PDB file of N, CA and C in Angstrom:
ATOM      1  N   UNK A   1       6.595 -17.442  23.704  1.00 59.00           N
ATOM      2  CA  UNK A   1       6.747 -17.627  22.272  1.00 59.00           C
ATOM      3  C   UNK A   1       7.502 -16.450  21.654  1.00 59.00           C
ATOM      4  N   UNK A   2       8.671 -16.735  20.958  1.00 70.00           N
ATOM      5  CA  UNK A   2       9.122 -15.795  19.939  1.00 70.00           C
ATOM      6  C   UNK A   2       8.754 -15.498  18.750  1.00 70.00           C
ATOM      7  N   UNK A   3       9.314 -14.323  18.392  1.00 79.00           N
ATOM      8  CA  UNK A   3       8.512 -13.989  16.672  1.00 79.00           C
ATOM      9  C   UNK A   3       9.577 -14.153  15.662  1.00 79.00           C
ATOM     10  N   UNK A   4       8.733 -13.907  14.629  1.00 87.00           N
ATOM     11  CA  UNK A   4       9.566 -14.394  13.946  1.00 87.00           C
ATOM     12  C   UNK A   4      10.686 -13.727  13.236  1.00 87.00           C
ATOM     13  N   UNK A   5      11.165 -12.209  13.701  1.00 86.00           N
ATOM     14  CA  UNK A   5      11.810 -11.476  13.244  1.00 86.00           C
ATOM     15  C   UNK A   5      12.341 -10.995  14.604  1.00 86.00           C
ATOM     16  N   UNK A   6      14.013 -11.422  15.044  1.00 88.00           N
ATOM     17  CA  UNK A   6      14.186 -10.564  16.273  1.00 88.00           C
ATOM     18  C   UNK A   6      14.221  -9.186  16.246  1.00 88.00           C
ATOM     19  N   UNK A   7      13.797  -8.772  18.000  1.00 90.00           N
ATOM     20  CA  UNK A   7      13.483  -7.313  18.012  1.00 90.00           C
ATOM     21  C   UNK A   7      14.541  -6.370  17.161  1.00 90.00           C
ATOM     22  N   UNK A   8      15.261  -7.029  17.749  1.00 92.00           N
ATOM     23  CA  UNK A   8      16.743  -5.603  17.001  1.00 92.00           C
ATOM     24  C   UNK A   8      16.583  -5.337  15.557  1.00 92.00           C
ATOM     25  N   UNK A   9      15.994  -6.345  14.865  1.00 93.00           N
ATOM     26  CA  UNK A   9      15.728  -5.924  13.569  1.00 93.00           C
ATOM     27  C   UNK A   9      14.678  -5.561  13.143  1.00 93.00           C
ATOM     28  N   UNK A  10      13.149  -5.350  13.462  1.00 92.00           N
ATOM     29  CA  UNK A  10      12.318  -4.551  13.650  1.00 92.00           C
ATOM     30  C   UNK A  10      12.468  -3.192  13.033  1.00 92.00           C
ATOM     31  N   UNK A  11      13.414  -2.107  13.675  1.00 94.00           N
ATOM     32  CA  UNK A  11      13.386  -1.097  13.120  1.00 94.00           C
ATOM     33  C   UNK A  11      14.048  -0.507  11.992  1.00 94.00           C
ATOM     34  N   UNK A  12      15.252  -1.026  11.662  1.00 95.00           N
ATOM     35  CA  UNK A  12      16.158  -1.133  10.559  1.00 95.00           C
ATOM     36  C   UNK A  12      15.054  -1.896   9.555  1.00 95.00           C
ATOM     37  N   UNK A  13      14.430  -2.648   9.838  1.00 95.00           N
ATOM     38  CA  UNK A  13      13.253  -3.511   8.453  1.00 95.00           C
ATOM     39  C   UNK A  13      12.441  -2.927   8.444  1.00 95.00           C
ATOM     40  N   UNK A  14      11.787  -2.157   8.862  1.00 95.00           N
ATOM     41  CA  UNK A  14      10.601  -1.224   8.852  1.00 95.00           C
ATOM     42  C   UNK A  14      11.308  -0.143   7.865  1.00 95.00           C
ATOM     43  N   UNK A  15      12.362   1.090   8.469  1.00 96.00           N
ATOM     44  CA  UNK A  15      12.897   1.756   7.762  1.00 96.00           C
ATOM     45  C   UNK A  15      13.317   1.156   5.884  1.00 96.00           C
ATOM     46  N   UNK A  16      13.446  -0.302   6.028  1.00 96.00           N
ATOM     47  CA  UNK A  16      14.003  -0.582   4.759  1.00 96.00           C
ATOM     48  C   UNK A  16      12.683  -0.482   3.812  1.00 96.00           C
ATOM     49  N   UNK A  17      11.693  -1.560   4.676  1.00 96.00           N
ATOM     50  CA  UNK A  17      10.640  -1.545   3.704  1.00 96.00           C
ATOM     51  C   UNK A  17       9.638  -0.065   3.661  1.00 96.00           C
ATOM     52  N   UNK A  18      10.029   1.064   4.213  1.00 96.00           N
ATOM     53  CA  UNK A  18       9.246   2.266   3.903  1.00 96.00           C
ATOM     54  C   UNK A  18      10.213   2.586   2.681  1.00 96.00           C
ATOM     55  N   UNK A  19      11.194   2.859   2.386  1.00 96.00           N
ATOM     56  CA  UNK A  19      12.191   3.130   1.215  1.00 96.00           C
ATOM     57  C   UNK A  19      11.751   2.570   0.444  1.00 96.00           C
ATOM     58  N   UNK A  20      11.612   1.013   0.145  1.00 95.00           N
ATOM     59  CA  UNK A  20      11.387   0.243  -0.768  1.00 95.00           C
ATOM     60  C   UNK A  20      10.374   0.759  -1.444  1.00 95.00           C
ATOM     61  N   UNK A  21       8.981   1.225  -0.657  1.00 95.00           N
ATOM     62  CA  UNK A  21       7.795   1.847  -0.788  1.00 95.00           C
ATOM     63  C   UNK A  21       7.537   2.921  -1.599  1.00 95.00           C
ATOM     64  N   UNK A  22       8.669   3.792  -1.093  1.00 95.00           N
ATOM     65  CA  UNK A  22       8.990   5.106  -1.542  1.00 95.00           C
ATOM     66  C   UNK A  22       9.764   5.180  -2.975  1.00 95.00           C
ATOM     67  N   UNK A  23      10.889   3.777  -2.983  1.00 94.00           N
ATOM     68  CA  UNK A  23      11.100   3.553  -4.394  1.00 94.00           C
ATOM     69  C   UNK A  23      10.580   2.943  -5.367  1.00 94.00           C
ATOM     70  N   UNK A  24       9.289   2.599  -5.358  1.00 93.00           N
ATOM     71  CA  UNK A  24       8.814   2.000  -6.126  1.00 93.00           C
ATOM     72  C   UNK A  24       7.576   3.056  -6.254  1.00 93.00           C
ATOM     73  N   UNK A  25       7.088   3.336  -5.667  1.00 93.00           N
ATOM     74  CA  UNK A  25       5.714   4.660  -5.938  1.00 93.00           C
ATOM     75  C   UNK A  25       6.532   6.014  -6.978  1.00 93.00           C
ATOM     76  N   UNK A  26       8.364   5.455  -6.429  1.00 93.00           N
ATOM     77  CA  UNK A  26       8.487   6.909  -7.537  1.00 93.00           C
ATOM     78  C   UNK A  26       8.336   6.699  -8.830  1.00 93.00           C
ATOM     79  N   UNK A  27       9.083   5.176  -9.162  1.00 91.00           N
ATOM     80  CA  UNK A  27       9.177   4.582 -10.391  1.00 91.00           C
ATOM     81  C   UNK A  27       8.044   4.790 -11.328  1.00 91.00           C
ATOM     82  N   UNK A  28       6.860   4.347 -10.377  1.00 89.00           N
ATOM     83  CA  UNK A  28       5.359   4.220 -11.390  1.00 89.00           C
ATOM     84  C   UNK A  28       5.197   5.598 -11.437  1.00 89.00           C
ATOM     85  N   UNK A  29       5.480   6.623 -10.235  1.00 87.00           N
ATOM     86  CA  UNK A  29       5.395   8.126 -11.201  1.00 87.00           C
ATOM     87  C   UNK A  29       5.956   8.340 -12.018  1.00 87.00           C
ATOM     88  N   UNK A  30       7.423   7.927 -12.586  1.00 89.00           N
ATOM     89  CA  UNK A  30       7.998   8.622 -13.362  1.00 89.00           C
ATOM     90  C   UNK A  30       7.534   8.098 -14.647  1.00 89.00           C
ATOM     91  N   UNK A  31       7.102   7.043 -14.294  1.00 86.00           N
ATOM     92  CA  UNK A  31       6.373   6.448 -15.800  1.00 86.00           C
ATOM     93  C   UNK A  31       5.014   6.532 -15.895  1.00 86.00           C
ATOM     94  N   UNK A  32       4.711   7.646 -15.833  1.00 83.00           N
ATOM     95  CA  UNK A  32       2.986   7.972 -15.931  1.00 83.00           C
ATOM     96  C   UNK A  32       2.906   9.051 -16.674  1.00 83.00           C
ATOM     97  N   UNK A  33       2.426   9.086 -18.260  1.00 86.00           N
ATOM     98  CA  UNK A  33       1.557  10.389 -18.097  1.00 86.00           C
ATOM     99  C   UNK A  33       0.358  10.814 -18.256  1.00 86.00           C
ATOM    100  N   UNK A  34       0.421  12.312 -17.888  1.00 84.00           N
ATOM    101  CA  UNK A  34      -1.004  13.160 -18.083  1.00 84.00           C
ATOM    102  C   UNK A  34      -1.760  12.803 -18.806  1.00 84.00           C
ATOM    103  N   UNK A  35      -1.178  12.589 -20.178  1.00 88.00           N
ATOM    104  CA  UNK A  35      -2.289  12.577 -21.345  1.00 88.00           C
ATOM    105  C   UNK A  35      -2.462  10.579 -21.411  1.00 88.00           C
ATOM    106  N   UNK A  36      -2.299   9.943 -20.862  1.00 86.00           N
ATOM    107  CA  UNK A  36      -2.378   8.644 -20.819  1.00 86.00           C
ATOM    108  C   UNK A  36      -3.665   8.599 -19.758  1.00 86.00           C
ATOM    109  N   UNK A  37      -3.391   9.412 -18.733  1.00 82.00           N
ATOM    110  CA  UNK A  37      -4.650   9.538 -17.287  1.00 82.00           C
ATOM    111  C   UNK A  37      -5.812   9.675 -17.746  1.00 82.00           C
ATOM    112  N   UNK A  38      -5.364  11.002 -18.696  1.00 86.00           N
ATOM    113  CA  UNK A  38      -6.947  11.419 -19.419  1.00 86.00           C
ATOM    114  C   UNK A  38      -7.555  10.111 -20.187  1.00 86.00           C
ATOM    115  N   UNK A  39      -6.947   9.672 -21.049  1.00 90.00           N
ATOM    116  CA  UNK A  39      -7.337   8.631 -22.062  1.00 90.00           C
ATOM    117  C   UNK A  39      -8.390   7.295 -21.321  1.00 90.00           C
ATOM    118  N   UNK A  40      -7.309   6.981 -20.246  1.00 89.00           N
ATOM    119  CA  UNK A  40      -7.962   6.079 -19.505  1.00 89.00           C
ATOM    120  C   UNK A  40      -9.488   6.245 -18.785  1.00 89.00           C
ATOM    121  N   UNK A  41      -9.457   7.757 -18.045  1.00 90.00           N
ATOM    122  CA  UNK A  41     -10.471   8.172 -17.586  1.00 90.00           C
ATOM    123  C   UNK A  41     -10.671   7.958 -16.454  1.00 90.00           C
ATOM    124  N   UNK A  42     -11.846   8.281 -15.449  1.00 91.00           N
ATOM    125  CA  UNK A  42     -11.424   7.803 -13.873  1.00 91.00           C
ATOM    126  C   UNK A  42     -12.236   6.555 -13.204  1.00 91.00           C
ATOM    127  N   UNK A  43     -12.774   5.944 -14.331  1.00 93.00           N
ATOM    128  CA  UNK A  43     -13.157   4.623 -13.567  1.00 93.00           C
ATOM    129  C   UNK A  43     -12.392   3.670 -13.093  1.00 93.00           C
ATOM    130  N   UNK A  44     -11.023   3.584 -13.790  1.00 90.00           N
ATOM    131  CA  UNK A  44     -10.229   2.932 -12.918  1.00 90.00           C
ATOM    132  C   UNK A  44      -9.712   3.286 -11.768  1.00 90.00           C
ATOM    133  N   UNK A  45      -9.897   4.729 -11.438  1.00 89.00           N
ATOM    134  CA  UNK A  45      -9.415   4.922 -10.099  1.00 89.00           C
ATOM    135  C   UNK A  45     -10.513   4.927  -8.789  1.00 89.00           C
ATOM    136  N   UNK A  46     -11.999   4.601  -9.593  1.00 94.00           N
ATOM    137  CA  UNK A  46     -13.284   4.934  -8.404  1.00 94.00           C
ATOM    138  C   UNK A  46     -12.990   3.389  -8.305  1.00 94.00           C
ATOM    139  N   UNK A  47     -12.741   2.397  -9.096  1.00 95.00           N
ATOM    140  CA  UNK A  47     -12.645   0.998  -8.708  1.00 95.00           C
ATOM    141  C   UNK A  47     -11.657   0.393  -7.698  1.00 95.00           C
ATOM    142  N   UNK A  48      -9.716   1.314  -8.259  1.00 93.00           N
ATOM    143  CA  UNK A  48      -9.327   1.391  -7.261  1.00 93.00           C
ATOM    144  C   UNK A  48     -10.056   1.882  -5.625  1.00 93.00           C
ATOM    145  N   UNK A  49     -10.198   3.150  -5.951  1.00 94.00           N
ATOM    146  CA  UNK A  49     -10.871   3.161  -4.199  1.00 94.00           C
ATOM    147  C   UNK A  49     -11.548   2.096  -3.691  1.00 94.00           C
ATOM    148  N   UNK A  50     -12.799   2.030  -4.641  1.00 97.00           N
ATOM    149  CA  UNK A  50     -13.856   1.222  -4.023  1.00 97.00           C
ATOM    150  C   UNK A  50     -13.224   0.058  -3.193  1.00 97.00           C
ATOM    151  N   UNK A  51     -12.226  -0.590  -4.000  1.00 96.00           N
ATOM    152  CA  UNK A  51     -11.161  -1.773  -3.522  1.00 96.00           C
ATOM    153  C   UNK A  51     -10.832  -1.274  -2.132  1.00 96.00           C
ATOM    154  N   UNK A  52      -9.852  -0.406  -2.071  1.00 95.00           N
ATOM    155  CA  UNK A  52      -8.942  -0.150  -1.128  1.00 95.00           C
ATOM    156  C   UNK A  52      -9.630   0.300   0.405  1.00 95.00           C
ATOM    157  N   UNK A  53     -10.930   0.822  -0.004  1.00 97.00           N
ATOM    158  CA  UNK A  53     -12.423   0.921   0.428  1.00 97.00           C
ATOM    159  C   UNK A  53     -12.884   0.100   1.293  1.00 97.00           C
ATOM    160  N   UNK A  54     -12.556  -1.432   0.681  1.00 97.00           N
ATOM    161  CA  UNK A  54     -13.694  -2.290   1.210  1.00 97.00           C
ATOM    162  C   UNK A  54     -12.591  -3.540   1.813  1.00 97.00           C
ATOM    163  N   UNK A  55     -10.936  -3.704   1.047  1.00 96.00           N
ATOM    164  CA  UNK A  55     -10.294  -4.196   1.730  1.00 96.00           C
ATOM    165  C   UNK A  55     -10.226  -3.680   3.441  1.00 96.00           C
ATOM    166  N   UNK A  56     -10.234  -1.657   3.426  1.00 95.00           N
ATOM    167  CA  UNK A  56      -9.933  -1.206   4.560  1.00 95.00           C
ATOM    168  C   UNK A  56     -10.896  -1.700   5.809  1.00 95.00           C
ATOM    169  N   UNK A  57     -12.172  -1.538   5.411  1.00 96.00           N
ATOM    170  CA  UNK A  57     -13.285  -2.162   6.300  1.00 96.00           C
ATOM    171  C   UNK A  57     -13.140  -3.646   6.409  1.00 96.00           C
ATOM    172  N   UNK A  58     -13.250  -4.212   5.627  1.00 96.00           N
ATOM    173  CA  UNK A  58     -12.292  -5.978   6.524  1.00 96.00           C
ATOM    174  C   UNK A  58     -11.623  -5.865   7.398  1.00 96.00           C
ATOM    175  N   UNK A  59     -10.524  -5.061   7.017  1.00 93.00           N
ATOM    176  CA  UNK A  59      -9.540  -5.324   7.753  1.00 93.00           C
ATOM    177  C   UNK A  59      -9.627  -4.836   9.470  1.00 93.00           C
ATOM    178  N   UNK A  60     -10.496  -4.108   8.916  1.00 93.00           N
ATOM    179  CA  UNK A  60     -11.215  -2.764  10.612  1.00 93.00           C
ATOM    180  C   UNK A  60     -12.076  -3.785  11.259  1.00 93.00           C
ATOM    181  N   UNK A  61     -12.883  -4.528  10.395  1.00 93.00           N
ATOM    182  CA  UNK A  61     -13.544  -5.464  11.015  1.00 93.00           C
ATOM    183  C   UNK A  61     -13.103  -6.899  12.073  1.00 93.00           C
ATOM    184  N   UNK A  62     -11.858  -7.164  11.412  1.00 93.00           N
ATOM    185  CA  UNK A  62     -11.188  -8.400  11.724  1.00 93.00           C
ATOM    186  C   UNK A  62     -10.777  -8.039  12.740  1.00 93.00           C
ATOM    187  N   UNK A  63      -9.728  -7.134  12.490  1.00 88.00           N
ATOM    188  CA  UNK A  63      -8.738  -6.815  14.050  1.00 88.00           C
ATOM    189  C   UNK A  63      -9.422  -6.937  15.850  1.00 88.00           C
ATOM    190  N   UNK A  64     -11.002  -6.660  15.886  1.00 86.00           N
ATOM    191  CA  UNK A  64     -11.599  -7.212  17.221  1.00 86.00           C
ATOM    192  C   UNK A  64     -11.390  -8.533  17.409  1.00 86.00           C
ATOM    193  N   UNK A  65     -11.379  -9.703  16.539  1.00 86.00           N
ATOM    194  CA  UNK A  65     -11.509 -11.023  16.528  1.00 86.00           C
ATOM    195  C   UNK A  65     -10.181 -11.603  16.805  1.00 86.00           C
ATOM    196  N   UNK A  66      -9.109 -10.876  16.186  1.00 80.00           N
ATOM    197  CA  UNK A  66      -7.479 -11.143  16.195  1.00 80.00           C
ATOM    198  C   UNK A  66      -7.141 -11.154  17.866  1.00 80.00           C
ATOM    199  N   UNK A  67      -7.173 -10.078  18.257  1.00 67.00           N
ATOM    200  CA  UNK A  67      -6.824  -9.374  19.706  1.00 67.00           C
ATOM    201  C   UNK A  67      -6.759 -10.535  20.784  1.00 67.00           C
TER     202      UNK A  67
END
């Protein structure tokens, strides 16, 4: 069975989509500020974690079952 992206392009698409990554994390920095962070406060970011938290453990969980 083949996949669905031939090999040769694998690494050139990887490289693209880390850039992409990198250009878009700058964007939302450059449009952030300090005194907006404060205002908000940090429950939105313990919720973020908690998320990113509990997606990560799924995902740790699944991968034995995938294999």
């Amino acid at each position: 069975p083949g996949s669905i992206v031939p090999f040769d392009l694998v690494g050139p698409l990887t490289t693209f989509s880390s850039f992409l990554l990198l250009v878009s994390m700058a964007g939302v920095g450059f449009g952030t500020e300090l005194s907006q962070l404060r205002e908000v406060g940090v429950r939105p970011f313990l919720v973020s974690a908690l998320g990113s938290l509990v997606i990560t453990v799924l995902l740790l969980g699944i991968i034995p079952f995938v294999r």
